[in-house]
Coordinates of C-alpha atoms and ligand atoms in Angstrom, one line a residue:
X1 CA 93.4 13.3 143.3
X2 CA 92.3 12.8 140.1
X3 CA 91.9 8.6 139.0
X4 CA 91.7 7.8 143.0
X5 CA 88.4 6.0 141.7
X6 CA 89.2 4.9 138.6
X7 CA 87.8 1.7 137.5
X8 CA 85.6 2.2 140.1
X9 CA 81.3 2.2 140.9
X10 CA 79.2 4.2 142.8
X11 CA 75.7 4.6 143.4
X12 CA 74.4 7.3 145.0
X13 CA 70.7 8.1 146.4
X14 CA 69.3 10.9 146.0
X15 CA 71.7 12.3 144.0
X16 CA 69.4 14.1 141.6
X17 CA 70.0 17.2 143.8
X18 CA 72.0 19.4 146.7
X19 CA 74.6 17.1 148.8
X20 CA 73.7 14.1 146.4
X21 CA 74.4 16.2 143.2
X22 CA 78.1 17.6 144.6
X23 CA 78.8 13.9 145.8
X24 CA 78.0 12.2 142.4
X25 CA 79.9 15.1 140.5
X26 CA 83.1 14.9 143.4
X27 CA 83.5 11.3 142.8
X28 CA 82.9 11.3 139.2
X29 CA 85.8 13.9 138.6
X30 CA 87.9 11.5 141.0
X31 CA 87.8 8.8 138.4
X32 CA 83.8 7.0 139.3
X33 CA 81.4 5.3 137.1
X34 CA 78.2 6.9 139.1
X35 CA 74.8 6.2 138.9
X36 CA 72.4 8.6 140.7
X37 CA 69.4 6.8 142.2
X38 CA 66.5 9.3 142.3
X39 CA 62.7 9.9 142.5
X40 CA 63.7 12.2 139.6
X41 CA 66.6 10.8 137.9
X42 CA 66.6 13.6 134.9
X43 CA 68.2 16.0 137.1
X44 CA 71.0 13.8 137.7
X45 CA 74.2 15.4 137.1
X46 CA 75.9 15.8 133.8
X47 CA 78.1 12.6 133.5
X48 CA 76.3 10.2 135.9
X49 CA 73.8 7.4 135.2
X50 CA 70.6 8.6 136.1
X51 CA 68.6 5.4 137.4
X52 CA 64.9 6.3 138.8
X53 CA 64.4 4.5 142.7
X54 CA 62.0 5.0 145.3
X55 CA 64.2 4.1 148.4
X56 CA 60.9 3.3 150.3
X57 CA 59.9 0.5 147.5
X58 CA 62.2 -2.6 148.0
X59 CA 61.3 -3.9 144.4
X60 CA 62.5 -0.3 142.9
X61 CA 65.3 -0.3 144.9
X62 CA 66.5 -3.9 143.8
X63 CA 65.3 -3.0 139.9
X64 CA 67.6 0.2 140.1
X65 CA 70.7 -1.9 141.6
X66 CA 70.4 -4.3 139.7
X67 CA 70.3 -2.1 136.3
X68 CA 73.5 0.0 137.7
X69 CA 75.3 -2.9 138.0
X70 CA 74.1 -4.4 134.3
X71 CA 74.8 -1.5 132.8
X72 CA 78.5 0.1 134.6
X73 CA 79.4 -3.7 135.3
X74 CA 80.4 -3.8 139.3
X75 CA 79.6 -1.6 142.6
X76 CA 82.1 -0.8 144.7
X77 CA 80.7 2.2 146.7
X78 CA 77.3 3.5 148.2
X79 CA 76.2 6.5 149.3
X80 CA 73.0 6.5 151.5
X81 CA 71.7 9.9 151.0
X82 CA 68.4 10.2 149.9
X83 CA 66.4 11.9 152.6
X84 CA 63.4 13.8 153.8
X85 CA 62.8 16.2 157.0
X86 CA 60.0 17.3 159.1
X87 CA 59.5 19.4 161.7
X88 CA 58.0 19.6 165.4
X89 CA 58.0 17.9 169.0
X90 CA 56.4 14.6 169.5
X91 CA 53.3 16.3 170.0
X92 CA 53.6 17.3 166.3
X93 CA 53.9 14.9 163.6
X94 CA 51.0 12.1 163.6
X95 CA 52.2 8.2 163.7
X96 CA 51.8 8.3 159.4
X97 CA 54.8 10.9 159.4
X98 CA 56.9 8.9 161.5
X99 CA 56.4 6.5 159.2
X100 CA 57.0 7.9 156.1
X101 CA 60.0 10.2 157.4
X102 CA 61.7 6.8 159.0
X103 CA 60.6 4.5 155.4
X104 CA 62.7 7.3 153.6
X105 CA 65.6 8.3 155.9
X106 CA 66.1 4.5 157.5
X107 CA 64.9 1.9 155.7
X108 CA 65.6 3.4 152.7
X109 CA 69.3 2.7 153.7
X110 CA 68.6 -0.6 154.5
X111 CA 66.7 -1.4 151.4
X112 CA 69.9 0.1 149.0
X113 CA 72.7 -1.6 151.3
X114 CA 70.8 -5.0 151.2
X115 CA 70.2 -5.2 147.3
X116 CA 74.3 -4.1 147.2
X117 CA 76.0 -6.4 149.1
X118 CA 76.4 -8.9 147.7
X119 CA 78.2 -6.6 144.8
X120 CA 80.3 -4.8 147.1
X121 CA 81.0 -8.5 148.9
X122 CA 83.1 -8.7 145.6
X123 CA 84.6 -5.5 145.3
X124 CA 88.3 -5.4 146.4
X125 CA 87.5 -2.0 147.5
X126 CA 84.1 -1.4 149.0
X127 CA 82.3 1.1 150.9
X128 CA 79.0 2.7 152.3
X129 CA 78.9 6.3 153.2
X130 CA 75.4 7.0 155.0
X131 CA 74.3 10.7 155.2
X132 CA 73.8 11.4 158.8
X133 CA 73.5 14.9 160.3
X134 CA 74.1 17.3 163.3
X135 CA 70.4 16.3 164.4
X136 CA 71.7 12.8 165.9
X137 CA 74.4 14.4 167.5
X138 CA 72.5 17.2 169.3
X139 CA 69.5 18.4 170.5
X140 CA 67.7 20.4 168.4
X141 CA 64.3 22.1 168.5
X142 CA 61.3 21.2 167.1
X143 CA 62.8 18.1 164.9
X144 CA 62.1 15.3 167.2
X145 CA 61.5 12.7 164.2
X146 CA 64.1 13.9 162.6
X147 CA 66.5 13.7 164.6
X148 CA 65.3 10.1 165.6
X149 CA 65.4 9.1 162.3
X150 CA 69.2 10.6 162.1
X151 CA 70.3 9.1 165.5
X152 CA 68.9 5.4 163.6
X153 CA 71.2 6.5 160.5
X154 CA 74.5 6.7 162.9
X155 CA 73.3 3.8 165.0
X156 CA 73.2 1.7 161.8
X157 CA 76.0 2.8 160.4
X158 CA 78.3 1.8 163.6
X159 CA 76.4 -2.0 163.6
X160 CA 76.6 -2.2 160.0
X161 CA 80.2 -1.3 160.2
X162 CA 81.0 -4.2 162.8
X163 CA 79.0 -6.6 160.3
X164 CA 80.5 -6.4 157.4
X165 CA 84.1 -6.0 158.5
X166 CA 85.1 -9.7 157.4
X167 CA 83.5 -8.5 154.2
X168 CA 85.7 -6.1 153.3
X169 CA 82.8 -3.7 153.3
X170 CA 83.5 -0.5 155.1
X171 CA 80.4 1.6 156.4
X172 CA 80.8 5.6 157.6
X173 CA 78.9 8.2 158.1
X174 CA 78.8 12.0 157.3
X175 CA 76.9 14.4 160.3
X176 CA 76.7 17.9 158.0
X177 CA 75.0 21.1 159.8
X178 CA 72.5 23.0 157.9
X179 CA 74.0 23.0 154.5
X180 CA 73.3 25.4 151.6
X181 CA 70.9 23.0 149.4
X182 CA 67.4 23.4 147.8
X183 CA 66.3 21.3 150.9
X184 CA 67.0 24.6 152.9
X185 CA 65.9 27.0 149.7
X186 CA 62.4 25.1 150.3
X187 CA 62.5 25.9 154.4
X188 CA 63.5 29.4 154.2
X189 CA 60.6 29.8 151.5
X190 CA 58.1 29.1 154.2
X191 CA 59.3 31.1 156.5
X192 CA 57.8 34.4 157.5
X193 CA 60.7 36.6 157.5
X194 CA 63.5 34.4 155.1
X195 CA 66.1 36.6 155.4
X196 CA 66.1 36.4 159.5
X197 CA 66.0 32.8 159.1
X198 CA 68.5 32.1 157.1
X199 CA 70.8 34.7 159.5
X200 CA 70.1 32.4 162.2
X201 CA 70.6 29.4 160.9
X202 CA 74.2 30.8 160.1
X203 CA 74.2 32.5 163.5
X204 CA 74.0 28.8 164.8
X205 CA 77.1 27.3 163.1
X206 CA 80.0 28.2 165.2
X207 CA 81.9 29.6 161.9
X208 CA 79.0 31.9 161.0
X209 CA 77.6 30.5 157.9
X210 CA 76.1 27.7 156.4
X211 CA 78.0 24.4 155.6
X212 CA 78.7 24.0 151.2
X213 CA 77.0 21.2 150.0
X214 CA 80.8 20.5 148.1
X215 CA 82.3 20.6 151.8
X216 CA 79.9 17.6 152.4
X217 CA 81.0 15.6 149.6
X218 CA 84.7 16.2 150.0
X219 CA 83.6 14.3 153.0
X220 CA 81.9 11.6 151.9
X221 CA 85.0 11.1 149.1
X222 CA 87.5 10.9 152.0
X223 CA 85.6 7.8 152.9
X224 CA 84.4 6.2 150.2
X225 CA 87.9 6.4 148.4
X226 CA 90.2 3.5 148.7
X227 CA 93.0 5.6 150.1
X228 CA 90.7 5.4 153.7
X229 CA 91.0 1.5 153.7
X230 CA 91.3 1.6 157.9
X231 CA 88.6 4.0 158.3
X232 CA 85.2 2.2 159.4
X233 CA 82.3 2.7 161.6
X234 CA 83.1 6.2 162.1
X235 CA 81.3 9.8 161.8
X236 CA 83.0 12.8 160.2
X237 CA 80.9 15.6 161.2
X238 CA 80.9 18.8 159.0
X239 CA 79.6 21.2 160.1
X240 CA 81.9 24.5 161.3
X241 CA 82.4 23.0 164.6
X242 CA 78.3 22.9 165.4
X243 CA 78.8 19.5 167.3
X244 CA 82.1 19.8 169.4
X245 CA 82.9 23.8 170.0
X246 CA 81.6 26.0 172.8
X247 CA 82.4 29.4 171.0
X248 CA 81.9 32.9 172.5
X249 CA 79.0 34.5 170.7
X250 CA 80.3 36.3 167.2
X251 CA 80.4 40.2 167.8
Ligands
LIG1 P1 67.6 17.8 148.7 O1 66.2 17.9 149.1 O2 68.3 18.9 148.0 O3 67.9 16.5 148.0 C1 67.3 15.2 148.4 C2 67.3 14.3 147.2 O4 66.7 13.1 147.7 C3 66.3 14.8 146.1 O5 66.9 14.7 144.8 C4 65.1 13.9 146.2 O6 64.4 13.7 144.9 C5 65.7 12.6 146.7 N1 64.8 11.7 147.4 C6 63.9 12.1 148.4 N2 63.1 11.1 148.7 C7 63.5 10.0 147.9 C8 63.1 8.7 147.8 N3 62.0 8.2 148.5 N4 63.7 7.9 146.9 C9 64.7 8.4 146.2 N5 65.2 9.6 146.2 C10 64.6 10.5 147.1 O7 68.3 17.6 150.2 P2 69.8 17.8 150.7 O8 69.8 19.0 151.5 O9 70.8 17.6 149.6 O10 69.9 16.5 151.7 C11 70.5 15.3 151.4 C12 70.8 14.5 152.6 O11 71.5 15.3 153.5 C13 69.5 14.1 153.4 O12 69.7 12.8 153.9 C14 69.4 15.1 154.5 O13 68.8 14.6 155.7 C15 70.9 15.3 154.8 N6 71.2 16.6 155.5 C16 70.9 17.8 155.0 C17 71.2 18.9 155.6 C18 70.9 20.3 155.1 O14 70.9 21.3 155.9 N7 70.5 20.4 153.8 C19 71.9 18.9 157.0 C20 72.2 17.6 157.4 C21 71.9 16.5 156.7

């Protein structure tokens, strides 16, 4: 698959770490320019662009496009991925944290889309892949906000998708379940027995263990390549059958 993006650019938020890192790395060894958009852009990935971007800061945002596209010359593809979680019910997290969580996980897609377009309205072969995950697809406990913020991500993703059609711009999404990542490293660290955590979090995915973060970005290259040129406003969730299966418990 090697040179399926060749001549091609792509951005990618929070790339700097977990299902960001193994995207930007993925579509570089497929042929990419990448730049990695990042609160901490020195732990971009070896071969990428490292760009520093604060998805909730529209000026930052617009600064970082516009120096990935003075500097690699075009963008043709985006990855929305940069994103935060929290955790309770609505009784939980006070109006600030809905804020913030949405700024990051929502508009922070908005911001990067609407400073690319009108670059990837002159790509011959553009595309936005928005990290999702199993959280808008499902009801899970205690992660109301985030899974309202999530639910926005696939919402936007379908009207985005229906938008910019007669651009040539095509918008998908990724759903992953809980994927192996130093987002999870930093849960299981708070919790009071880590071990039995992270055993049920993997008891939870139908194929008994946590979803690679490389799995993820295998994804998100399926639809950002220009091989998937009829693919748009769709999901590809990925996530050992978390969403659609109804399994007998594992022995
Ligand atoms: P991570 O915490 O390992 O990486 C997130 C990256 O986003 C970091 O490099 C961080 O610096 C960057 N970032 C955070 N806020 C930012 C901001 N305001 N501006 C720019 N960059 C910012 O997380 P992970 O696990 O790789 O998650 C990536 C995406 O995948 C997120 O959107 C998350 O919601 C989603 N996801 C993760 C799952 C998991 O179980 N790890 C499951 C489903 C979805």
């Amino acid at each position: 698959m090697s040179g399926e993006f060749d001549g091609l650019v792509a951005l990618v938020t929070g790339g700097a770490s977990g299902i960001g890192a193994a995207v930007a790395t993925t579509l570089v060894a497929r042929g990419a320019r990448v730049a990695v958009l990042d609160l901490d852009p020195a732990a971009a990935p070896e071969g990428t662009l490292g760009v520093r971007a604060d998805v909730t800061d529209d000026a930052s945002v617009r600064a970082a496009v516009d120096e990935v596209v003075r500097t690699l010359g075009r963008l043709d593809v985006v990855v929305n991925n940069a994103g935060i979680g929290a955790q309770g019910t609505v009784a939980d997290n006070p109006d600030d944290e809905w804020r913030r969580v949405l700024d990051v996980n929502v508009l922070g897609a908005v911001r990067v889309s609407r400073a690319a377009l009108p670059h990837l309205r002159r790509s011959p072969s553009a595309a936005i892949v928005n990290t999702g995950s199993i959280a808008a697809t499902v009801g899970l406990p205690q992660r109301a906000l985030y899974s309202a913020s999530k639910g926005a991500v696939l919402a936007l993703t379908r009207a985005m998708a229906a938008d910019h059609l007669a651009d040539g711009i095509r918008v998908n999404c990724v759903n992953p379940g809980t994927a192996d990542t130093p987002w999870i490293g930093r849960l299981l660290a708070k919790a009071d027995d880590p071990a039995a955590e992270r055993a049920a979090l993997e008891a939870r995915q139908p194929h008994g263990r946590l979803v690679r973060a490389q799995e993820v970005a295998d994804a998100v290259a399926y639809l950002a390549s220009p091989a998937s040129g009829s693919t748009t406003g769709t999901t590809i969730a990925v996530d050992g059958g978390m969403n659609d299966l109804r399994t007998r418990p594992r022995a």
